[in-house]
Coordinates of C-alpha atoms in Angstrom, one line a residue:
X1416 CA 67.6 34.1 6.4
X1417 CA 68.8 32.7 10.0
X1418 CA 67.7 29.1 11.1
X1419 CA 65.1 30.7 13.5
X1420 CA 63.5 32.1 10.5
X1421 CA 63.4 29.7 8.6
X1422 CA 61.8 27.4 11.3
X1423 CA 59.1 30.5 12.3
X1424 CA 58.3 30.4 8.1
X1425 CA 57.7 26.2 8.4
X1426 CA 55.7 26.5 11.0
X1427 CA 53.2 29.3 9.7
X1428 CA 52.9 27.4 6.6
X1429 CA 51.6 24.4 8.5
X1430 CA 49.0 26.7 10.9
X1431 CA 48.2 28.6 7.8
X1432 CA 45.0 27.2 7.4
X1433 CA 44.1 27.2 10.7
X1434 CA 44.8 31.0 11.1
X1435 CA 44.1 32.3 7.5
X1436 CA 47.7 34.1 7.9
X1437 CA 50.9 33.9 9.6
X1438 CA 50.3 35.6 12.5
X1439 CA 46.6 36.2 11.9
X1440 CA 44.0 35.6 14.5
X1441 CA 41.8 32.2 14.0
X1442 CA 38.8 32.6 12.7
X1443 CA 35.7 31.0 14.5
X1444 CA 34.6 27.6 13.4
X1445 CA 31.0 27.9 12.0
X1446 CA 28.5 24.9 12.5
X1447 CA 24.7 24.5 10.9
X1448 CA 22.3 22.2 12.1
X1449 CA 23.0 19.4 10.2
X1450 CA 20.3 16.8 8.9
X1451 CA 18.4 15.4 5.7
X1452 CA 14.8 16.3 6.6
X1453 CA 14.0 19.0 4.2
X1454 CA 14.4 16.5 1.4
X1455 CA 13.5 13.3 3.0
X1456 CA 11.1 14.2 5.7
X1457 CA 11.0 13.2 9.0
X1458 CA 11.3 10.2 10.0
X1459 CA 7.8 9.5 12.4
X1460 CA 8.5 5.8 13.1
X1461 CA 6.2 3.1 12.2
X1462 CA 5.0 2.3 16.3
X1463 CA 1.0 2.0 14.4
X1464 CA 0.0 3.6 18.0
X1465 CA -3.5 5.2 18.3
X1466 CA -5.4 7.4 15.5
X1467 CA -8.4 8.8 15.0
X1468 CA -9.5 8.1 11.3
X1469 CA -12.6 9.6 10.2
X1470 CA -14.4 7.9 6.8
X1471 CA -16.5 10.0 4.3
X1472 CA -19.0 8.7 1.8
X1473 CA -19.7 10.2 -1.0
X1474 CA -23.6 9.8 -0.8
X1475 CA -25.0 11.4 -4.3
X1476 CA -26.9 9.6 -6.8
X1477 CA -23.5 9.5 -9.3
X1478 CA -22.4 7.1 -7.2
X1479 CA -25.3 4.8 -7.4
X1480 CA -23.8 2.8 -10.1
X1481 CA -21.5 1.5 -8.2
X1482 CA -23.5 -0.9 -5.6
X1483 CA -26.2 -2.1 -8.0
X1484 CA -23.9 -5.2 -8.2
X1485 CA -23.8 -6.6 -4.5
X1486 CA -20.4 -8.0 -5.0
X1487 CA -19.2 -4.7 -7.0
X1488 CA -15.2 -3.8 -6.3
X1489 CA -16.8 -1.0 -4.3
X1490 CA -18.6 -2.9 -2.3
X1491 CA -15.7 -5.3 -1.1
X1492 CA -13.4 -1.9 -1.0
X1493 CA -15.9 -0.5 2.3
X1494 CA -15.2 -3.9 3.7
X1495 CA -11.3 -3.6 3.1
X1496 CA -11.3 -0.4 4.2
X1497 CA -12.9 -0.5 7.3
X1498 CA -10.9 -3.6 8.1
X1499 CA -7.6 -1.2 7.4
X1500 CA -9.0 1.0 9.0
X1501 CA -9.0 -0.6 12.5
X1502 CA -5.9 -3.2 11.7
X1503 CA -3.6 -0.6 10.5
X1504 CA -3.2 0.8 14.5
X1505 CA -2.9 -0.5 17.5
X1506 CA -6.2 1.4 18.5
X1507 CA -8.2 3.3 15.8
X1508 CA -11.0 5.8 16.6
X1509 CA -13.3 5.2 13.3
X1510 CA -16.1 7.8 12.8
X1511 CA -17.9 7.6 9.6
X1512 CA -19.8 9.9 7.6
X1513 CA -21.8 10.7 4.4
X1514 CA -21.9 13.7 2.6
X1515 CA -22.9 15.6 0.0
X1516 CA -25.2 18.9 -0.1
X1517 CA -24.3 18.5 3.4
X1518 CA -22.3 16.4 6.2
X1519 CA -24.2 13.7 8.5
X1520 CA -22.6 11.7 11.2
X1521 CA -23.5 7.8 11.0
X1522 CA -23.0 4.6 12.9
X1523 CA -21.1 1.6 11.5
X1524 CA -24.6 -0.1 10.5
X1525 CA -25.2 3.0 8.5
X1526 CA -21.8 2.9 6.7
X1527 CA -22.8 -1.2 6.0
X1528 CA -25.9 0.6 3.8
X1529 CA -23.9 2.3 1.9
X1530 CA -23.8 -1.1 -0.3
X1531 CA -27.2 0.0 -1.1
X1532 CA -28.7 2.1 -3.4
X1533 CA -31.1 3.5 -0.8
X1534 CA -28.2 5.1 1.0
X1535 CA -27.4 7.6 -1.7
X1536 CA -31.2 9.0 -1.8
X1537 CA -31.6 10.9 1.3
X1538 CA -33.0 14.3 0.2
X1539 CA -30.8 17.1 1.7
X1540 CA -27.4 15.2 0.9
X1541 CA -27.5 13.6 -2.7
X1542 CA -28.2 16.9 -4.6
X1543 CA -24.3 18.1 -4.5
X1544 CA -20.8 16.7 -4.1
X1545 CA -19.7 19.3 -1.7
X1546 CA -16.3 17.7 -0.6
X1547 CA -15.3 21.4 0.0
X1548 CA -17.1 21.0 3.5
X1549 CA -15.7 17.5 4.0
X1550 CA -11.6 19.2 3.6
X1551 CA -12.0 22.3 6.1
X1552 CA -12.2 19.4 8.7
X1553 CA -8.7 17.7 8.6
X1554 CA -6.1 17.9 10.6
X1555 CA -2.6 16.0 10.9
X1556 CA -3.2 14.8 14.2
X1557 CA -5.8 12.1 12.0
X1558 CA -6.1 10.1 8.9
X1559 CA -9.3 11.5 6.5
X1560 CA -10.5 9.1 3.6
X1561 CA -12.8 10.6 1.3
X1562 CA -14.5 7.9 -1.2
X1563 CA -16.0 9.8 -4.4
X1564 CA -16.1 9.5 -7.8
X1565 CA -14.0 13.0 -8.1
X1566 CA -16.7 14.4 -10.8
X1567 CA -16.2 17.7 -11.1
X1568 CA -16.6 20.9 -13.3
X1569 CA -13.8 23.2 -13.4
X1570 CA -14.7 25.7 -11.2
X1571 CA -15.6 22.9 -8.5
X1572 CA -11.6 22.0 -9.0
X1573 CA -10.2 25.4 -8.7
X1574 CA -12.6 25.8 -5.3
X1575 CA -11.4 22.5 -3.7
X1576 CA -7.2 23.3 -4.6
X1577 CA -7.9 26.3 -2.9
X1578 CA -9.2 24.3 -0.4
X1579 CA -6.9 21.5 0.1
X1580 CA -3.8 24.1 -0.4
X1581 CA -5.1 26.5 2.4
X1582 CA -6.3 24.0 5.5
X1583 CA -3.9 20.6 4.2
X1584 CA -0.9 22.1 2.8
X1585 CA -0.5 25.4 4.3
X1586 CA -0.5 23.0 7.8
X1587 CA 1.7 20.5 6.8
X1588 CA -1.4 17.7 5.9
X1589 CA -0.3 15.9 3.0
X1590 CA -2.9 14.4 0.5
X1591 CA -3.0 11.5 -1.5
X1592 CA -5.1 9.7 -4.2
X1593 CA -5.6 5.9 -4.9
X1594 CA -8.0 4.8 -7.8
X1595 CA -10.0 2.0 -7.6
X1596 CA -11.3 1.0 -11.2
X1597 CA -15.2 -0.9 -10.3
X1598 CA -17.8 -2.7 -12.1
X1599 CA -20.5 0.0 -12.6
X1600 CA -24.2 0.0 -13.7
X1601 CA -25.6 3.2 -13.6
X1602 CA -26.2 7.2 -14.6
X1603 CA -23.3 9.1 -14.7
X1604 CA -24.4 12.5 -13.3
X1605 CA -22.4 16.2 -13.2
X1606 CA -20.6 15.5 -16.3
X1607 CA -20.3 18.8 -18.8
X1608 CA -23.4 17.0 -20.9
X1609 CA -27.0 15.4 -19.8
X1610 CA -27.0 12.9 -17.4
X1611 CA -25.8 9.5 -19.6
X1612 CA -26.5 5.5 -18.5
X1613 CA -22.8 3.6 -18.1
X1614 CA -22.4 0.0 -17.9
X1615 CA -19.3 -1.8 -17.7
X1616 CA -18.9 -5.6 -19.0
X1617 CA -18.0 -8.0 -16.3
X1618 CA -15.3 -8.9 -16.2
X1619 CA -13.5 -6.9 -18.6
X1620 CA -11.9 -3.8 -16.3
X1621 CA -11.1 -2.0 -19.3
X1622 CA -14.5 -0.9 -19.0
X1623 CA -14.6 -0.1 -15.7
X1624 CA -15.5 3.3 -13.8
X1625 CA -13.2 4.2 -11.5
X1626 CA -13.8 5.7 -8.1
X1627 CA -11.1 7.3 -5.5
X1628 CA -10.1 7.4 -2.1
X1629 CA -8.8 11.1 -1.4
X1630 CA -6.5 10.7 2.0
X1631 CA -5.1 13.0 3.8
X1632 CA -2.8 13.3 6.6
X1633 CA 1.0 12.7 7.4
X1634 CA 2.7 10.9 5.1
X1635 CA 3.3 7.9 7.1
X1636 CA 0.1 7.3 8.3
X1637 CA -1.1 7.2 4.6
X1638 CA 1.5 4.8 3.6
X1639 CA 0.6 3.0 6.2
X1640 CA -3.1 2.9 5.9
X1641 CA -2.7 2.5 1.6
X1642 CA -0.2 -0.8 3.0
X1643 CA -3.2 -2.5 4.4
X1644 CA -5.6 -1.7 1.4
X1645 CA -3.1 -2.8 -1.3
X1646 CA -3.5 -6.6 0.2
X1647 CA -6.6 -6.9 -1.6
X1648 CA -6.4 -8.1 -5.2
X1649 CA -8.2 -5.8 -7.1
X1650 CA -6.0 -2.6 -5.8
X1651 CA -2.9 -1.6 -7.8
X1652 CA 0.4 -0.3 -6.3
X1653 CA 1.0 2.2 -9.1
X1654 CA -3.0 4.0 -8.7
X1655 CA -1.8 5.3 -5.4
X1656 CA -0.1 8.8 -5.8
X1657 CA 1.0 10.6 -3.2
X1658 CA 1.2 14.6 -3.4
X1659 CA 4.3 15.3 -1.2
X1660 CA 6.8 17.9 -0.7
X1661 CA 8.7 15.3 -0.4
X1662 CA 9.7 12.9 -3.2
X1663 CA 12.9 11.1 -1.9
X1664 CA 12.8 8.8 0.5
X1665 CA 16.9 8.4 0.8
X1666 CA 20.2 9.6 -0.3
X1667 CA 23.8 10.2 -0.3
X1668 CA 25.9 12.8 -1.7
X1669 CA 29.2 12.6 -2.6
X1670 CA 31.6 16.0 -3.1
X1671 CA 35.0 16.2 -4.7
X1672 CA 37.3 18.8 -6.8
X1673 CA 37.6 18.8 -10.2
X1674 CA 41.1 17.6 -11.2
X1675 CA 41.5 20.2 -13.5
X1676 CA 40.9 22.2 -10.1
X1677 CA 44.2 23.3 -8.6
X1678 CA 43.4 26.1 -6.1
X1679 CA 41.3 23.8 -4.3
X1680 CA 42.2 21.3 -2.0
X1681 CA 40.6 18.6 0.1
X1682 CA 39.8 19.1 3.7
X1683 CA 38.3 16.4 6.2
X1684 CA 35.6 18.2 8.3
X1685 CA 34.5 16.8 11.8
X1686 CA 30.8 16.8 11.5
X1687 CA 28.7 16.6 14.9
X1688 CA 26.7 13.3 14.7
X1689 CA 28.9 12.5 12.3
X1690 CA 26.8 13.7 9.5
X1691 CA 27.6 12.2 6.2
X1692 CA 26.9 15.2 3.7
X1693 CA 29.6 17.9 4.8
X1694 CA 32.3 18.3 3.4
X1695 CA 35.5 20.7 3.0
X1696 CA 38.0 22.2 0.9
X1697 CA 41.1 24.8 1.1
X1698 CA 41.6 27.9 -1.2
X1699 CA 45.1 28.2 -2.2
X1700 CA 46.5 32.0 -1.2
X1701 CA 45.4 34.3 -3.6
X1702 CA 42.8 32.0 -5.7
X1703 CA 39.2 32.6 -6.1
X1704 CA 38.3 30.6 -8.2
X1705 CA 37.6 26.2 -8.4
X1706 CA 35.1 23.6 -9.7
X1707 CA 33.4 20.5 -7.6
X1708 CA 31.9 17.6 -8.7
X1709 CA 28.5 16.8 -6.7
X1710 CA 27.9 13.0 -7.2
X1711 CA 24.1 12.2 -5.4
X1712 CA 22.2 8.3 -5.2
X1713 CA 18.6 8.9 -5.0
X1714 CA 16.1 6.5 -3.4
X1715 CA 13.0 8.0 -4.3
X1716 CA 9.4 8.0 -2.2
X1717 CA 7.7 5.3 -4.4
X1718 CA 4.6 7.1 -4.6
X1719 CA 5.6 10.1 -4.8
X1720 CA 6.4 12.0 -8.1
X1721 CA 9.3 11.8 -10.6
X1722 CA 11.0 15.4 -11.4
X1723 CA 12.4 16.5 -14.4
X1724 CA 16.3 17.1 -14.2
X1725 CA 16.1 20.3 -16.3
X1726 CA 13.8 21.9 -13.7
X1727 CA 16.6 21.4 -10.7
X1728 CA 17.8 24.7 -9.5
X1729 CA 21.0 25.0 -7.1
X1730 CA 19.8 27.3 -4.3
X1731 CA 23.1 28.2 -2.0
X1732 CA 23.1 29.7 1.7
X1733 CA 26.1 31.1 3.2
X1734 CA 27.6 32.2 6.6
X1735 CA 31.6 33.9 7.0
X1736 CA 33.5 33.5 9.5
X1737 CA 36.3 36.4 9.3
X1738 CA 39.8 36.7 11.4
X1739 CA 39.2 38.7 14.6
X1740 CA 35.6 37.7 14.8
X1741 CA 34.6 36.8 18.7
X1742 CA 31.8 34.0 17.0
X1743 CA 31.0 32.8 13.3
X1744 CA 27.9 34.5 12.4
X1745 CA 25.0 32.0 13.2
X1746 CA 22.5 33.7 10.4
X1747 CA 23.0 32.3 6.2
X1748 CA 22.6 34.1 3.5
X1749 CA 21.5 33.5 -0.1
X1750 CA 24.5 33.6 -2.2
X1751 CA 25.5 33.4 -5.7
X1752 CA 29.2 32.2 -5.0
X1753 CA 28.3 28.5 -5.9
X1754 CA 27.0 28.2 -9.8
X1755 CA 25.1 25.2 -11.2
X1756 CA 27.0 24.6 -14.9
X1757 CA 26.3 21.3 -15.7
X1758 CA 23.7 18.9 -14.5
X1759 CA 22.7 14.8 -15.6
X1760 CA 21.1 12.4 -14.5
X1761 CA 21.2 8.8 -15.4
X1762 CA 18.7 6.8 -13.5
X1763 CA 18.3 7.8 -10.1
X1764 CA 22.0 9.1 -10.2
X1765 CA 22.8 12.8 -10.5
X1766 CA 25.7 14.4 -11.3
X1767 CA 26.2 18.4 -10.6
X1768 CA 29.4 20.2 -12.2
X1769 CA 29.8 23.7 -9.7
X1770 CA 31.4 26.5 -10.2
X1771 CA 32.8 28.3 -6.8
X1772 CA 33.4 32.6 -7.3
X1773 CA 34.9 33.7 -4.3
X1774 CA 36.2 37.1 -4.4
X1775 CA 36.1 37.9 -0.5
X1776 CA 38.8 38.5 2.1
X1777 CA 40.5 35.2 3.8
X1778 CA 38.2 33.2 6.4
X1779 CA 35.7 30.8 6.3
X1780 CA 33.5 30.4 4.3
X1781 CA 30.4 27.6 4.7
X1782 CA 27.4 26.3 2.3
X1783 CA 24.1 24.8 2.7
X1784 CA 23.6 23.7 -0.9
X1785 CA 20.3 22.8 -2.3
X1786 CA 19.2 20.9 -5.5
X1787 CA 15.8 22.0 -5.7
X1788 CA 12.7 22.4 -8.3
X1789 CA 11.4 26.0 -8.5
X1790 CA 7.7 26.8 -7.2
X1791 CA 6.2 26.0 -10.3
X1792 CA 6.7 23.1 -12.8
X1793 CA 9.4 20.6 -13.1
X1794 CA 7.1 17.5 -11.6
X1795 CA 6.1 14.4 -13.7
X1796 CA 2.0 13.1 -13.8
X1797 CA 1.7 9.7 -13.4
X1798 CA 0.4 8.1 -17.2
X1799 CA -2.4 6.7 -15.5
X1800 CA -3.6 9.7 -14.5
X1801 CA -3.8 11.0 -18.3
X1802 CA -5.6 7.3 -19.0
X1803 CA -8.6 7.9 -16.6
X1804 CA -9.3 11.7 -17.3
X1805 CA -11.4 13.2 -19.6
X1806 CA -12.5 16.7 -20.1
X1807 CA -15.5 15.7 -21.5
X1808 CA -16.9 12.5 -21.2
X1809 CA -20.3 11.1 -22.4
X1810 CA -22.0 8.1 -23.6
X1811 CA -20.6 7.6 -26.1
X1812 CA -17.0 9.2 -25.6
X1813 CA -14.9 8.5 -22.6
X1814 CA -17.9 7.5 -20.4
X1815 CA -16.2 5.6 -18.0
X1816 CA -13.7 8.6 -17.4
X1817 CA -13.5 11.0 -15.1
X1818 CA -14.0 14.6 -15.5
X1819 CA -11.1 16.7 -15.1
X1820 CA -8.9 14.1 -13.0
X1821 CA -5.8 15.5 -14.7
X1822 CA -6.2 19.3 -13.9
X1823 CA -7.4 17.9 -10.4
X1824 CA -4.1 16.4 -9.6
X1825 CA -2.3 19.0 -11.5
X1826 CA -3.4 22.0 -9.7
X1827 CA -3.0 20.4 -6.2
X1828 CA 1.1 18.9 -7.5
X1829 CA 1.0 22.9 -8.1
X1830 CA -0.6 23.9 -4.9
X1831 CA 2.1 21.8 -2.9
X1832 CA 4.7 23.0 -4.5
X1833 CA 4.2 26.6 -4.5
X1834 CA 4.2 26.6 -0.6
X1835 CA 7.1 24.2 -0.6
X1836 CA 9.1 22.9 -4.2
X1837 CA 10.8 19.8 -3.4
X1838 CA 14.1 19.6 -2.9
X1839 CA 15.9 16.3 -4.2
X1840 CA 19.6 16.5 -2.4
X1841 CA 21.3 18.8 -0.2
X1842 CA 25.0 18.8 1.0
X1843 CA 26.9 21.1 3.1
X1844 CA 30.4 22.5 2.2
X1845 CA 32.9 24.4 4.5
X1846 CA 35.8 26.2 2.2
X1847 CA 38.8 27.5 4.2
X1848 CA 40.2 30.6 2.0
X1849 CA 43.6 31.9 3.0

């Protein structure tokens, strides 16, 4: 072989990457649009500029209970909530209603009566806890805080999911629930027995009866508005649960070979916006074959679910990018050349082992990699849910409970997540295959 030759061989080798071949055309770059927001959300700001919030009162006689003590918890919570309510926002619109058998509009001195017992007598309202009515009129342009004491049968559940899945998430509203344990002195009504008299000891809030507020909105907003309320005393961080697509807040993903991995070699990629989660590797000629390591730091939403790490599915798009090609193709696929073999989790740490099957000519070859739970399952309920539900309370069994508060909060986790499962980390991987 003449110098020249040998030269012309040197210098292949080094463009070999570049051109997928000695001699071969370059292959188009391909590019996605890059950015964290189907795990994390997006990132609204926290301005507190104008809202409208509207305020709805759950005005039947199961609710009674609650005000014949002046200075009940429920009684200071109206006060602490229309204080939030207007000092949460730089301007707040505040319309409040009550509603039960039906909805009625009233003015800020009719919201003050709902500290009395009067208030939850009006014939044509207090017969029925129709909060179905009360969901069909949200919208994420406000806030909506429902105060009730969530009694319901089971088929009044299964009506209001559907509800709250069809006009909140279907639209992108998210929904919430904080409980609020209170002093209570009254009849419980709408539980699966008679009608039963409760009274709780004062003082002792083991034997309190708790009520909620249902929020809904976007998810800042009802941080934001649940960040005012949790000033008071008597409101716990940990009764306020969230039901989000969306249960990290922050991450970071880290993406190397196996060392046992020799086909594959590193690759620095040049990321528009510099975006931290891409990364790239090199197929030696004629391989097909490697193993990553996905390394990922969780920072999850705080109110917001845990998952279970068993449940995590890798869900893998792909678009080629072939010699000869005029422009990488700008449509992904679903493929099955990235395989999920090993998965742990130690804290808020995961660690993904990932098998890459590549059996396709020389090009390039880019990922959009998703850890992600599947549409059903996989989602933790918060203990305290479990410690205020019953499925039958009465007087002399669970009768401060609330009726069906697990499969409540169960069925809507479920209701979110079969129009969007979460997804917990994502990264994106270019591999150059020569």
């Amino acid at each position: 072989m003449t110098r020249v030759s040998v030269k012309v061989v040197l210098i292949c080798g080094m463009l070999g990457l570049a051109h997928l071949a000695c001699g071969g055309k370059k292959a188009p770059e391909i590019s996605w649009v890059y950015s964290d927001t189907e795990v994390v959300g997006e990132d609204k700001g926290n301005d507190g500029g104008v809202i409208d919030i509207d305020i709805y009162l759950d005005a039947t006689l199961s609710m009674v209970g609650f005000v014949n003590n002046r200075s009940s918890i429920y009684n200071r919570f109206l006060d602490e909530l229309e204080i939030a309510a207007a000092g949460s926002w730089q301007a707040a619109n505040v319309q409040f209603f009550k509603f039960g058998t039906k909805i009625k509009p009233i003015d800020r001195e009719g919201f003050k009566a709902a500290k009395t017992p009067a208030f939850y007598r009006e014939r044509g309202i207090f017969e029925r806890t129709n909060i179905d009515s009360v969901i069909n009129r949200t919208n994420n342009r406000r806030v909506t805080v429902v105060l009730t004491d969530l009694f319901q049968d089971e088929g009044d559940v299964n009506s209001i999911v559907l509800q709250i899945r069809e006009k909140c998430f279907a639209r992108g509203i998210q929904a919430a629930v904080l409980a609020v344990p209170s002093d209570f002195n009254g009849t419980v009504f709408d539980a699966i027995v008679s009608p039963y008299r409760y009274k709780s000891i004062p003082g002792d809030r083991s034997t309190y009866r708790p009520f909620y507020a249902l929020m809904f909105g976007e998810e800042h907003n009802l941080e934001r508005m649940f960040d005012f309320l949790q000033t008071a005393e008597y409101i716990e961080d940990e009764y306020f649960f969230m039901i989000s697509r969306h249960l990290i807040e922050k991450f970071s993903a880290s993406v190397t070979k196996m060392r046992k991995s020799r086909a594959l070699n590193r690759r620095k990629m040049r990321t528009p916006g510099r975006y931290p989660h891409h990364f790239g590797f090199s197929l030696k000629k004629g391989k097909e074959q490697g193993t990553i390591i996905a390394g990922f730091r969780l920072e999850r939403q705080p109110h917001s679910a845990d998952f279970q790490e068993r449940a995590l599915e890798l869900i893998a798009f792909r678009k080629k990018s072939l010699p000869g090609e005029k422009a990488a193709s700008g449509d992904s696929v679903l493929t099955d050349n990235l395989k999920l073999t090993r998965l742990e989790r130690m804290g808020d740490s995961l660690t993904a082992v990932i098998d890459l099957q590549l059996d396709e000519p020389p090009g390039i070859y880019s990922y959009l990699v998703y850890l992600q739970l599947p549409p059903n399952g996989g989602i933790e309920i918060p203990q305290w849910i479990d410690a205020f539900s019953s499925t039958n309370p009465t007087a002399s069994r669970d009768s401060n409970k609330t009726l069906n508060l697990r499969k409540f909060v169960s069925d809507l986790i479920r209701a979110s997540q079969s129009l969007a499962p979460p997804r917990v980390a994502k990264f994106y991987m270019t591999v150059y295959k020569r």
